[in-house]
mmCIF file of C-alpha atoms in Angstrom:
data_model
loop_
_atom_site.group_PDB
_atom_site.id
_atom_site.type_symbol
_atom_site.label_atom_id
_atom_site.label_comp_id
_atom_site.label_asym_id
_atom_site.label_seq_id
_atom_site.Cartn_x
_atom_site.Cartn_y
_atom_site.Cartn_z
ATOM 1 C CA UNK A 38 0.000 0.000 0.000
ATOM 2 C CA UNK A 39 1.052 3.534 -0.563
ATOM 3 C CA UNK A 40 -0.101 7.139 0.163
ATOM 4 C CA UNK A 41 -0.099 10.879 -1.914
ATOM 5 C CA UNK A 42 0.177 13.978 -0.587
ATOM 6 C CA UNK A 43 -0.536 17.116 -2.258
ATOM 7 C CA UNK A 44 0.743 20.431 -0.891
ATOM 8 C CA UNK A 45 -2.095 23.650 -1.816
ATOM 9 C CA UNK A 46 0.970 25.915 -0.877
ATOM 10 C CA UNK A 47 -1.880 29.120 -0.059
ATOM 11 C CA UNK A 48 -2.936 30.651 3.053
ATOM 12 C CA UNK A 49 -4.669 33.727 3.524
ATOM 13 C CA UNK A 50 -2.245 34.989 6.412
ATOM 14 C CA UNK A 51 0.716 33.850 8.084
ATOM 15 C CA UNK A 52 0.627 32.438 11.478
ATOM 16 C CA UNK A 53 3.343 33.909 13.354
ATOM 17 C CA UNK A 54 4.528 30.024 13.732
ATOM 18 C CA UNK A 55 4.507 28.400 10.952
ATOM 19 C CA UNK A 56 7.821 27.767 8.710
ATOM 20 C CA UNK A 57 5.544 25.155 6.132
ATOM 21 C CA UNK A 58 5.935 26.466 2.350
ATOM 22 C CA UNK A 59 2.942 28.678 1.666
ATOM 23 C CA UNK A 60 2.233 32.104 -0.332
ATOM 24 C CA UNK A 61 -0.626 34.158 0.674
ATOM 25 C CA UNK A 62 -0.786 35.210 -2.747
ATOM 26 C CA UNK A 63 -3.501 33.343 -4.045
ATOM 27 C CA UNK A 64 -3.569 35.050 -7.371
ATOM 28 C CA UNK A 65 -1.950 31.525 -9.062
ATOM 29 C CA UNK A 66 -4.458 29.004 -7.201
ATOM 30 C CA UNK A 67 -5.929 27.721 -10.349
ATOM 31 C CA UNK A 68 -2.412 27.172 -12.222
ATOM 32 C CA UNK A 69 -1.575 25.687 -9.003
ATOM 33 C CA UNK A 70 -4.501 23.259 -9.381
ATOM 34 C CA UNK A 71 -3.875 22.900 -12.898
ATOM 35 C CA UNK A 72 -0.222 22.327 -11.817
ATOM 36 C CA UNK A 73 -0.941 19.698 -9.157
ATOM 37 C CA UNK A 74 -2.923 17.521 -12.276
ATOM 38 C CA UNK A 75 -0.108 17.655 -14.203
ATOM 39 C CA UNK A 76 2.431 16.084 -11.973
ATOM 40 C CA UNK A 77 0.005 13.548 -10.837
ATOM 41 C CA UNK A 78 -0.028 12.448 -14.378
ATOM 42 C CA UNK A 79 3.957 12.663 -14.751
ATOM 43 C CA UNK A 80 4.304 10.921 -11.606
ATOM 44 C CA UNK A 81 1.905 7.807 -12.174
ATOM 45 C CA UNK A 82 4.712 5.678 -12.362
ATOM 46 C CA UNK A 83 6.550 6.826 -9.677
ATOM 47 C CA UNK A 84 4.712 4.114 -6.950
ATOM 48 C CA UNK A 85 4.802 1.186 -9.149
ATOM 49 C CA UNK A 86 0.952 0.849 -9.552
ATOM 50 C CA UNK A 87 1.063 0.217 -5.674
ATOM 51 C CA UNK A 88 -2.430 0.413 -4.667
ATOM 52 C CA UNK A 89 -3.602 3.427 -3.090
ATOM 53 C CA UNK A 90 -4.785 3.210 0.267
ATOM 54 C CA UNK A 91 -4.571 6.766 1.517
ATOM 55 C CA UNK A 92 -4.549 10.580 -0.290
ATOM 56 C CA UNK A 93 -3.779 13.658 1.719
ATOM 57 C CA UNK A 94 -4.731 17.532 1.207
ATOM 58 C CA UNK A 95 -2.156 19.292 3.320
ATOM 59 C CA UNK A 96 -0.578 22.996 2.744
ATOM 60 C CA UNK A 97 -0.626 25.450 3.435
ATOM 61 C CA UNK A 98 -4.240 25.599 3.694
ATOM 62 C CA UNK A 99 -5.669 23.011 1.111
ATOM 63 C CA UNK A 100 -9.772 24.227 2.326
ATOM 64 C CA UNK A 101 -9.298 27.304 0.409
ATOM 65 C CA UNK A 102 -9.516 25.032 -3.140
ATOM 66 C CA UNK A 103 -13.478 24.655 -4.266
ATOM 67 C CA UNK A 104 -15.353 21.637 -4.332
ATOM 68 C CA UNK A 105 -15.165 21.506 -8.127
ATOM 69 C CA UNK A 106 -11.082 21.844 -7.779
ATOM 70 C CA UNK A 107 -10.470 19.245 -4.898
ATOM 71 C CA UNK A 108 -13.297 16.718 -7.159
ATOM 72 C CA UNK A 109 -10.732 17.871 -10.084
ATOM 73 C CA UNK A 110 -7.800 16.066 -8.315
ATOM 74 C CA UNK A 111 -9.378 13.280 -6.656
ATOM 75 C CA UNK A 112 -10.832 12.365 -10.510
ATOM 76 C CA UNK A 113 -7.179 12.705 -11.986
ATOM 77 C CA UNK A 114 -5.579 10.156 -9.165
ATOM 78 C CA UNK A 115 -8.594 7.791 -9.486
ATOM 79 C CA UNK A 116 -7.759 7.973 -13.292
ATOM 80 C CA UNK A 117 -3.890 7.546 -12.878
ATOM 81 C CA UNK A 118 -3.607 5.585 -9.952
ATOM 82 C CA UNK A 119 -4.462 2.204 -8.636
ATOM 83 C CA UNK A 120 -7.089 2.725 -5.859
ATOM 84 C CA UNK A 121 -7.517 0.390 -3.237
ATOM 85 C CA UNK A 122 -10.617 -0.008 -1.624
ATOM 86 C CA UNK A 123 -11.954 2.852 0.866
ATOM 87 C CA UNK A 124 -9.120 4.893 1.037
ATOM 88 C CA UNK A 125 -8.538 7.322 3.440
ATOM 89 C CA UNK A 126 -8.760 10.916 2.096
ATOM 90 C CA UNK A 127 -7.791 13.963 4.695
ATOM 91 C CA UNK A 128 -8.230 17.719 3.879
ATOM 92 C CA UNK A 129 -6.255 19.590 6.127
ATOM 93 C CA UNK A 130 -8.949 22.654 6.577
ATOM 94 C CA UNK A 131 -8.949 25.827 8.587
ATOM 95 C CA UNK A 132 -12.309 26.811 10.706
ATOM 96 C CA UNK A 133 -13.025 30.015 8.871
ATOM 97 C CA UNK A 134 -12.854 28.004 5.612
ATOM 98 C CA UNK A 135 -15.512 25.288 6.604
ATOM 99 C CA UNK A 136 -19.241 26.879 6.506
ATOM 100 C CA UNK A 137 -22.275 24.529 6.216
ATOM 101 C CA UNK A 138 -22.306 24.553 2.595
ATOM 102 C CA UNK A 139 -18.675 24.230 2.006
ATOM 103 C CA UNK A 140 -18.693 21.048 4.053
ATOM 104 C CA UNK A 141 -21.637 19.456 2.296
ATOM 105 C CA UNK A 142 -18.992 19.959 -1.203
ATOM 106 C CA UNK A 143 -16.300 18.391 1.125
ATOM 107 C CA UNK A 144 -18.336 15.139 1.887
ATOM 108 C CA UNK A 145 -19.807 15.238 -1.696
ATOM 109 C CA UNK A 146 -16.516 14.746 -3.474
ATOM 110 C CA UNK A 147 -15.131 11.989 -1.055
ATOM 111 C CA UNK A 148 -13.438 13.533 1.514
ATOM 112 C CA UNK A 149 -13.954 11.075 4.398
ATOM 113 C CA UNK A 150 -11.738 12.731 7.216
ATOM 114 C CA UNK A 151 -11.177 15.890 8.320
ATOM 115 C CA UNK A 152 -7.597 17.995 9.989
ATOM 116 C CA UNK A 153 -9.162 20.804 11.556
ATOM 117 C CA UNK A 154 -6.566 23.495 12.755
ATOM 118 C CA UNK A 155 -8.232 24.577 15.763
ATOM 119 C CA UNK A 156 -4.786 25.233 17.764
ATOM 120 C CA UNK A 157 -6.790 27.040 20.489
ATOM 121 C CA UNK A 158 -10.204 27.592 21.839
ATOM 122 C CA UNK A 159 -8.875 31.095 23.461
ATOM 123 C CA UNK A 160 -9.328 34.095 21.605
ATOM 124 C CA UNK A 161 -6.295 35.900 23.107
ATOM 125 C CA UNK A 162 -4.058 32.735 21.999
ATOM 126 C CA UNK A 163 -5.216 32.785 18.616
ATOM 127 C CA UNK A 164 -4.650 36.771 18.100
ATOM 128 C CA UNK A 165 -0.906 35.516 19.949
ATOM 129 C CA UNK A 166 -0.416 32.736 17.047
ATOM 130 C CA UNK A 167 -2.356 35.602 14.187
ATOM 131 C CA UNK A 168 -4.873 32.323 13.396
ATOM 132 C CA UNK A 169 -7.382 33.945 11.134
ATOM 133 C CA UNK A 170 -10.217 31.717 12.657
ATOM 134 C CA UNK A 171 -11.835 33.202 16.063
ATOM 135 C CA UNK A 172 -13.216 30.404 19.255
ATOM 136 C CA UNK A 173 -16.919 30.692 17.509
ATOM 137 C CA UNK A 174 -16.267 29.710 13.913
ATOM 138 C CA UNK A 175 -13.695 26.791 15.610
ATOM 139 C CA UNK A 176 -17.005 25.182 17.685
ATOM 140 C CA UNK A 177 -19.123 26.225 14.495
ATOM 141 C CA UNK A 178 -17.548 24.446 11.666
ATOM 142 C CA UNK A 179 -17.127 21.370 13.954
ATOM 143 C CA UNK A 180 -20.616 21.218 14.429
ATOM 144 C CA UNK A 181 -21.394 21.726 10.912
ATOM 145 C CA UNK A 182 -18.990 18.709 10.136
ATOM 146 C CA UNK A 183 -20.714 16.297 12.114
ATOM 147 C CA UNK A 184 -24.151 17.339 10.326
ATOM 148 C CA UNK A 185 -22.654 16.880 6.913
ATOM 149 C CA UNK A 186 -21.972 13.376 7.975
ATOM 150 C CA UNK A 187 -17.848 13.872 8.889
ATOM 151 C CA UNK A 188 -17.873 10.855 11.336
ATOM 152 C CA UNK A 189 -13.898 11.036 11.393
ATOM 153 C CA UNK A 190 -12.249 14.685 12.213
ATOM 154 C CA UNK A 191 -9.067 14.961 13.956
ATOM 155 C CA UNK A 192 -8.295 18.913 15.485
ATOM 156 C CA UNK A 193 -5.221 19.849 15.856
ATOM 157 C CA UNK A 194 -3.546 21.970 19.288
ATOM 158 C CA UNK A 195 -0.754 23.975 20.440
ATOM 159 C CA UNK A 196 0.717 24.043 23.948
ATOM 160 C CA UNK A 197 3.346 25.579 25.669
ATOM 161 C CA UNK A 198 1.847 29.272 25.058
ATOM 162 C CA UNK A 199 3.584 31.381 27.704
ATOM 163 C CA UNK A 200 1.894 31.764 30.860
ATOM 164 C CA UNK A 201 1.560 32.373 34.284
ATOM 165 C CA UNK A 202 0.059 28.848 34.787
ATOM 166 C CA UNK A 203 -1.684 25.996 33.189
ATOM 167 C CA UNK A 204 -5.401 27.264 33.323
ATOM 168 C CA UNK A 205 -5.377 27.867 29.891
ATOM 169 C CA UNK A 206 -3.958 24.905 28.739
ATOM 170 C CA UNK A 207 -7.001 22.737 30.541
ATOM 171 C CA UNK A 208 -9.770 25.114 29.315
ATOM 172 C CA UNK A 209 -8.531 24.257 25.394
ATOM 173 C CA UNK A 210 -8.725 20.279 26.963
ATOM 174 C CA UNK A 211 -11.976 20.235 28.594
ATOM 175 C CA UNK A 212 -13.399 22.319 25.313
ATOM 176 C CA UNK A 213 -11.191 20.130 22.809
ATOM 177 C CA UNK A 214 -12.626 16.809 24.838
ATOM 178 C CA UNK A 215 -16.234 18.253 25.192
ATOM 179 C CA UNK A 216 -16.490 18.232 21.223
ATOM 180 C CA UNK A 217 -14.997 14.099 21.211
ATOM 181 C CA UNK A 218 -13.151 14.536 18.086
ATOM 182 C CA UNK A 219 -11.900 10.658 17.307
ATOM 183 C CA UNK A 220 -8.334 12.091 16.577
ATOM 184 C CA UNK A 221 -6.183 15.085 17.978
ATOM 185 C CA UNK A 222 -2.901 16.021 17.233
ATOM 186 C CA UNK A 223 -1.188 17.837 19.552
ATOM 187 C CA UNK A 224 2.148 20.006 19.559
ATOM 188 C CA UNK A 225 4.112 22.081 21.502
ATOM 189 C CA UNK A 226 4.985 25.728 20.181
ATOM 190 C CA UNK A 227 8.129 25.571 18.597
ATOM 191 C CA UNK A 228 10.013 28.795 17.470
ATOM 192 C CA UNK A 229 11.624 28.341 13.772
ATOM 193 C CA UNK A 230 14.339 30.813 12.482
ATOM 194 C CA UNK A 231 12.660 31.708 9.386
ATOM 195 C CA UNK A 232 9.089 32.848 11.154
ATOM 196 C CA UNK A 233 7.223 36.075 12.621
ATOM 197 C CA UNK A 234 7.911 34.455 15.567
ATOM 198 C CA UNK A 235 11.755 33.652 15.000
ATOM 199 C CA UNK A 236 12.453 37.275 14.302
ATOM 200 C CA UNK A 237 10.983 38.809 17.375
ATOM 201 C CA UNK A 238 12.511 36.040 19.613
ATOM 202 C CA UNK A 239 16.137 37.601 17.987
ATOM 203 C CA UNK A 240 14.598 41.357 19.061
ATOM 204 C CA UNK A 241 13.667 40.326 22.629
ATOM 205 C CA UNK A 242 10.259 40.846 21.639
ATOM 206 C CA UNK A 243 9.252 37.174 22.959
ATOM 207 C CA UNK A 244 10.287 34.915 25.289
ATOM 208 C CA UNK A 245 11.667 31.514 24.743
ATOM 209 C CA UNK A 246 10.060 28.654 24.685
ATOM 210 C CA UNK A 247 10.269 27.002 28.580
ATOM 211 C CA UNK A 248 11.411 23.932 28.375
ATOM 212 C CA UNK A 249 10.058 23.033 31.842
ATOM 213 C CA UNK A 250 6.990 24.175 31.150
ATOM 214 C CA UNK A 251 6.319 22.657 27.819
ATOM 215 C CA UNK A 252 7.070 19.459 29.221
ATOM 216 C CA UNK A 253 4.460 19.612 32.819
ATOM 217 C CA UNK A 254 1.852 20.822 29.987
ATOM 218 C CA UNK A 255 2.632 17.841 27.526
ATOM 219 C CA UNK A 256 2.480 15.250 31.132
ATOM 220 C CA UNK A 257 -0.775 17.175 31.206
ATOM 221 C CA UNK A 258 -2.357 16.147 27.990
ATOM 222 C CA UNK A 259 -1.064 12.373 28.000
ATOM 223 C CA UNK A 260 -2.571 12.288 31.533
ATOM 224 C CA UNK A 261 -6.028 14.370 30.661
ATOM 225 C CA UNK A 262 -6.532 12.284 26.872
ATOM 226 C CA UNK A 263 -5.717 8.394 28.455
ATOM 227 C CA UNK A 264 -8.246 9.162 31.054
ATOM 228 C CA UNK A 265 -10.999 10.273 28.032
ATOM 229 C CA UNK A 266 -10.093 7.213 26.097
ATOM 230 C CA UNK A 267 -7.398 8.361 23.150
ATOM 231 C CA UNK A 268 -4.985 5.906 22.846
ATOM 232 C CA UNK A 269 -1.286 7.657 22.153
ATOM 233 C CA UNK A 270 0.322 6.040 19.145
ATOM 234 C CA UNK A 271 2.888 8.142 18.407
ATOM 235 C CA UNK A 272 4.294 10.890 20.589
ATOM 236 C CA UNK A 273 1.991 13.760 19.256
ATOM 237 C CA UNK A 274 -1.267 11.818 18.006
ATOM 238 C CA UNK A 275 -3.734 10.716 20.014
ATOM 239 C CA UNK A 276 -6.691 8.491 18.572
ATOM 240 C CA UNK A 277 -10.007 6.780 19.607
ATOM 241 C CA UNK A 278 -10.178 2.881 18.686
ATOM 242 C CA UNK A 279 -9.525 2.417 15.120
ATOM 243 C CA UNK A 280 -8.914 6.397 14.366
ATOM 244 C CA UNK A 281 -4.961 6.506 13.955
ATOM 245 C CA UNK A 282 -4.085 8.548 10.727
ATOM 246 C CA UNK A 283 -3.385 6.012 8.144
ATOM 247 C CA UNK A 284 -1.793 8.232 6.058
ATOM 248 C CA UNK A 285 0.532 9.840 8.815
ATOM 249 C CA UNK A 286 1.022 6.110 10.302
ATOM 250 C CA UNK A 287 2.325 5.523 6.972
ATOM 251 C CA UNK A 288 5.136 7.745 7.036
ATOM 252 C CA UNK A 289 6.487 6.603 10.413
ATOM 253 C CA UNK A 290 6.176 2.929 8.888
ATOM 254 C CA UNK A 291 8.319 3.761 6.070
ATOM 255 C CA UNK A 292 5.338 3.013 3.414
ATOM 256 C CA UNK A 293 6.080 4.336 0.045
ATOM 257 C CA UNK A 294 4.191 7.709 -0.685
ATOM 258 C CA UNK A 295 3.851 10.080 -3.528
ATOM 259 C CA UNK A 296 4.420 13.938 -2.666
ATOM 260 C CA UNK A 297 2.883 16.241 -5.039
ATOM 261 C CA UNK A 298 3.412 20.337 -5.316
ATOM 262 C CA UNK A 299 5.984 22.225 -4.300
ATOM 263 C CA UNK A 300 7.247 21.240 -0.929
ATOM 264 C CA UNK A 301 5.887 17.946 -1.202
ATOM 265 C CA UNK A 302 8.539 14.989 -0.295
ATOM 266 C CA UNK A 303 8.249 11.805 -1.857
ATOM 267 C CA UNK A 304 9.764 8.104 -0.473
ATOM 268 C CA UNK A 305 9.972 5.215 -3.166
ATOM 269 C CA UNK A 306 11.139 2.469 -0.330
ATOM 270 C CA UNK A 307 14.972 3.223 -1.248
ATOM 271 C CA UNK A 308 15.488 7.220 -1.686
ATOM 272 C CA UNK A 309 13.554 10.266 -1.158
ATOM 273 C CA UNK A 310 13.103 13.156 -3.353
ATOM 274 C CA UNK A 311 11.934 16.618 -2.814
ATOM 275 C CA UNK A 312 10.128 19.562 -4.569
ATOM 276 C CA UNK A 313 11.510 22.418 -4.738
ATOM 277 C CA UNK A 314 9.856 25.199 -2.436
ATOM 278 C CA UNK A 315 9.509 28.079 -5.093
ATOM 279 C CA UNK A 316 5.972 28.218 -6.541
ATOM 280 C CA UNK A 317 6.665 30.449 -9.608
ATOM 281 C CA UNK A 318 9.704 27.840 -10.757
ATOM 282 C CA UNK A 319 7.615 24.756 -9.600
ATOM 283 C CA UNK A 320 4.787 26.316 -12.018
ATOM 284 C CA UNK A 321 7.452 27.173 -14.869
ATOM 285 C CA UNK A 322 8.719 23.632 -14.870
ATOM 286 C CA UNK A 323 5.652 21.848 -14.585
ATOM 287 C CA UNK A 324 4.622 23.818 -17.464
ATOM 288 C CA UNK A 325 7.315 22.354 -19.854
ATOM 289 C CA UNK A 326 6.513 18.119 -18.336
ATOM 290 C CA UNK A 327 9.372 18.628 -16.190
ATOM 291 C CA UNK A 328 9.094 17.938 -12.352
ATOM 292 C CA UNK A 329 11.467 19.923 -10.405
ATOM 293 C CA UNK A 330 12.765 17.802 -7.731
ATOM 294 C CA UNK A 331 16.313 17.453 -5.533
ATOM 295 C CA UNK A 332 17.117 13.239 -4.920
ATOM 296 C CA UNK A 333 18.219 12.207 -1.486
ATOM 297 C CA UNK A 334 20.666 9.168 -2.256
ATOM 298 C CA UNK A 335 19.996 7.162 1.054
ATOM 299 C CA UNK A 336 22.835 5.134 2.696
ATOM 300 C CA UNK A 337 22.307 1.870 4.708
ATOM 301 C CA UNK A 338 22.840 3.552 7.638
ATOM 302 C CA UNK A 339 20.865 6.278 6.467
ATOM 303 C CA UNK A 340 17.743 4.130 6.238
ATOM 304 C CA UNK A 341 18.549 2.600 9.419
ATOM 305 C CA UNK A 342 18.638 6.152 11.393
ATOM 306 C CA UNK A 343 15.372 7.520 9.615
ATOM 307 C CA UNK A 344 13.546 4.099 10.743
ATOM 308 C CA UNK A 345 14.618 4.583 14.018
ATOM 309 C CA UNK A 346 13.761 7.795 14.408
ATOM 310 C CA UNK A 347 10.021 7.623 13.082
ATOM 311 C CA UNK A 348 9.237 3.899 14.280
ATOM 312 C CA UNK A 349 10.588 4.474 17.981
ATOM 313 C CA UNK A 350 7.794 7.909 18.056
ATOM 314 C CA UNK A 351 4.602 5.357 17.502
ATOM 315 C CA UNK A 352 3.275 2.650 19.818
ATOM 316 C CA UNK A 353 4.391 0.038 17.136
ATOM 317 C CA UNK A 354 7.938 0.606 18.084
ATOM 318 C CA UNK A 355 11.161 -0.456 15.650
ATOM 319 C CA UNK A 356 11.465 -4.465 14.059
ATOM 320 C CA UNK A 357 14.768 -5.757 15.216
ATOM 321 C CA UNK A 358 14.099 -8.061 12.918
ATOM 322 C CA UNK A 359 13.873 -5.919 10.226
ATOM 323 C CA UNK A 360 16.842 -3.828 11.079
ATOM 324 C CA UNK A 361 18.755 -7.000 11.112
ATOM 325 C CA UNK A 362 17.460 -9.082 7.785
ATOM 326 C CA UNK A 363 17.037 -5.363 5.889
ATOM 327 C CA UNK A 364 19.858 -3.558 6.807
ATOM 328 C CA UNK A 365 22.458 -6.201 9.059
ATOM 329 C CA UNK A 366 22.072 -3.817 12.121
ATOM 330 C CA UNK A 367 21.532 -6.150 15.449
ATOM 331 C CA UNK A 368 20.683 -3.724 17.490
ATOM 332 C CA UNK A 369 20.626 -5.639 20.465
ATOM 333 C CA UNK A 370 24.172 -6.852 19.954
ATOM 334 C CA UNK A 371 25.590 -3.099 18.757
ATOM 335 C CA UNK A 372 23.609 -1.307 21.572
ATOM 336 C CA UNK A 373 23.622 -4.021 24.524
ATOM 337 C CA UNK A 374 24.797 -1.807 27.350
ATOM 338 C CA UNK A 375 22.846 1.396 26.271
ATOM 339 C CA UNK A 376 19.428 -0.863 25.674
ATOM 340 C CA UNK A 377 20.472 -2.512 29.274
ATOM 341 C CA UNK A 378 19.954 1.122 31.126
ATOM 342 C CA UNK A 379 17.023 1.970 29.192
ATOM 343 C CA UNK A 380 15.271 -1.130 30.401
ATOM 344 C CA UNK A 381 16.735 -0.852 34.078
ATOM 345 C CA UNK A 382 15.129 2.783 33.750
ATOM 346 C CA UNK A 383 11.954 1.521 32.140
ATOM 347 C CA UNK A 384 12.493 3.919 29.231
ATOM 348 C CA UNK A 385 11.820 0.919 27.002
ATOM 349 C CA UNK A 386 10.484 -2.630 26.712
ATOM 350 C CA UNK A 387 11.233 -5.126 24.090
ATOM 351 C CA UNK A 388 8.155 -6.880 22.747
ATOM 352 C CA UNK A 389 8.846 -9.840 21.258
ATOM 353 C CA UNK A 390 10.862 -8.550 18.033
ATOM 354 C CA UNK A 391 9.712 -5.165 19.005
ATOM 355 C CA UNK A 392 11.496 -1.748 20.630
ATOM 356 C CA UNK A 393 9.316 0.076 21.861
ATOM 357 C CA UNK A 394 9.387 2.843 24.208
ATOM 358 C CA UNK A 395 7.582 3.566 27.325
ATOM 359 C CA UNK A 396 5.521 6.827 28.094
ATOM 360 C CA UNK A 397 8.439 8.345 29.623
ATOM 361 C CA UNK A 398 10.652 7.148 27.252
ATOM 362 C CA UNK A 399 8.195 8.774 24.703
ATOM 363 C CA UNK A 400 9.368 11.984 26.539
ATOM 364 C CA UNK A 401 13.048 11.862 25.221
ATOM 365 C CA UNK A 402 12.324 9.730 22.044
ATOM 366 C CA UNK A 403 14.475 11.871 19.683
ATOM 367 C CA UNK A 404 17.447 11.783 22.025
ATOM 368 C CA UNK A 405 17.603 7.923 22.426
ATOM 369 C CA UNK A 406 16.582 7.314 18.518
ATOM 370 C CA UNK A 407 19.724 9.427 17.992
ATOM 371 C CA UNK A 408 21.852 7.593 20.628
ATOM 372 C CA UNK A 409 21.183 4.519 18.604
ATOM 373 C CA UNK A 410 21.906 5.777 14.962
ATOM 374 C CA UNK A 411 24.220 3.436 13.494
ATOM 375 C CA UNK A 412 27.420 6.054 12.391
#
């Protein structure tokens, strides 16, 4: 099975956050559409007529297309593209994009699951991140999705805001939990270089992020969404029963996937390539068949770092087996003394042919992935 993503590189502001590729010059959204069906049909070959099982809307802000242009590229992958049977298909939508009608078009063309950027139910947060969405439209559109028949939404939310204390923090959980999405993803505020945010930080405009702080407000939401039922099955994504993100789950399971648009990443099983993140020369060159793309020649120990690092995040944990028959890395042989201490300290189990880590390993997962890269 494999996935596509397609990046609608648009938004109509910037969130003060957010480093993604987007323009909020929409002026070239229809070449940009137009654009997207062409490199579907240049890349058709690219997954090997692996069957479908999940497509992906992301941006950018992907709810800003029209019904007739999201039914446009849904019909051009269904025409190109071996399909397997009910696929997932996510739009990644903002609140202030999603009226009544709107999502009624949604459903209609075969969207089955929707990535609600909610971020916060507070209006002072959301004039702190600049979301263009206010706490009424957020409650609103959710609403509105569950009439239209949207019986799988995931919302997304930010923590680690500064503040004085955590009162915030459990208003956006009781609201968040009050609506029973079956998915939410959940990340802390992270300040890139290349942001609104990144720039004031430099100025002394903001503060830092606190570490200490960010973590007592991520123990808070593990502790707050186990006791509501939402399993956590990778270190920011927390599901109901049967509502993990395919698509996402994917990724972190090294499944082949498609990325289309500029931005958009693609993974054939052996290397990845990537877009370039310019949409005027990503237009030009998809305008004369060509697909402008960078390769990323993988190395053995390359592959083994980049399964670590996404397979030790989920509650699936990493295949010693696999790293061994794929990729001749024992890891229980190379790392015996360092696996010993995270068992002693119950950062870990091993599960049968399984690593997996623990909820407090879960806490430092990045650091002990990279203490177990093969160099």
């Amino acid at each position: 099975m494999a996935g596509i993503y397609l990046h609608v590189p648009f938004c109509k502001q910037a969130c003060y956050y957010c480093d993604f590729h987007f323009s909020t010059n929409q002026k070239y959204v229809r070449e940009m559409v137009e654009a997207l069906c062409t490199e579907l049909k240049l890349q058709k070959d690219y997954l090997q007529q692996d069957p479908i099982s999940t497509i992906y809307f992301g941006g950018g802000t992907p709810s800003l297309l029209t019904g007739e242009q999201l039914k446009k590229l849904l019909d051009i992958i269904k025409a190109n593209y071996v399909i397997a049977p009910s696929p997932e298909i996510t739009l990644e939508a903002n609140p202030d994009d999603l009226t009544a009608e709107k999502l009624e078009i949604l459903y209609q063309t075969g969207v089955n699951r929707l990535s609600i950027g909610i971020q916060s139910f507070n209006p002072a947060v959301l004039n702190y991140l600049n979301r263009a969405h206010s706490q009424q439209q957020a409650l609103k559109c959710f609403e509105d999705a569950r009439k239209s028949g949207f019986d799988n939404i995931s919302i997304d939310l930010i923590y680690a805001i500064p503040a004085d204390n955590h009162e915030n923090w459990h208003r956006d959980l009781d609201q968040a939990l009050a609506l029973q999405p079956e998915h939410i993803s959940s990340y802390s505020l992270t300040i890139e270089p290349r942001t609104t945010f990144g720039t004031w930080l430099l100025k002394g405009n903001i503060p830092p992020i606190d570490e200490e702080f960010s973590a007592a407000q991520f123990e808070i939401l593990l502790e707050r969404l186990s006791h509501s039922g939402y399993e956590q099955y990778e270190v920011s994504n927390f599901c109901r029963p049967g509502y993990h993100s395919r698509h996402n789950s994917g990724y972190w399971k090294q499944e082949k996937y498609l990325g289309i648009g500029p931005s958009a990443h693609s993974y054939d099983g052996v290397n990845r390539r990537f877009n370039i993140s310019h949409n005027p020369k990503y237009l030009k060159a998809i305008a004369h068949s060509e697909i402008p793309y960078e390769a990323d020649i993988l190395t053995n120990e390359d592959r083994i770092n980049e399964y670590l690092l996404t397979t030790l995040r989920t509650k699936w944990g990493a295949n010693l087996e696999k790293l061994k028959n794929e990729w001749s890395y024992d890891l229980l042989a190379d790392q015996r003394e360092y696996l010993d201490r995270l068992l002693t300290k119950s950062y870990a189990i091993i599960d049968g042919k399984h690593l997996k880590l623990t909820r407090s390993g879960l806490l430092l997962a990045d650091k002990i992935s990279s203490d177990l890269f093969k160099i």
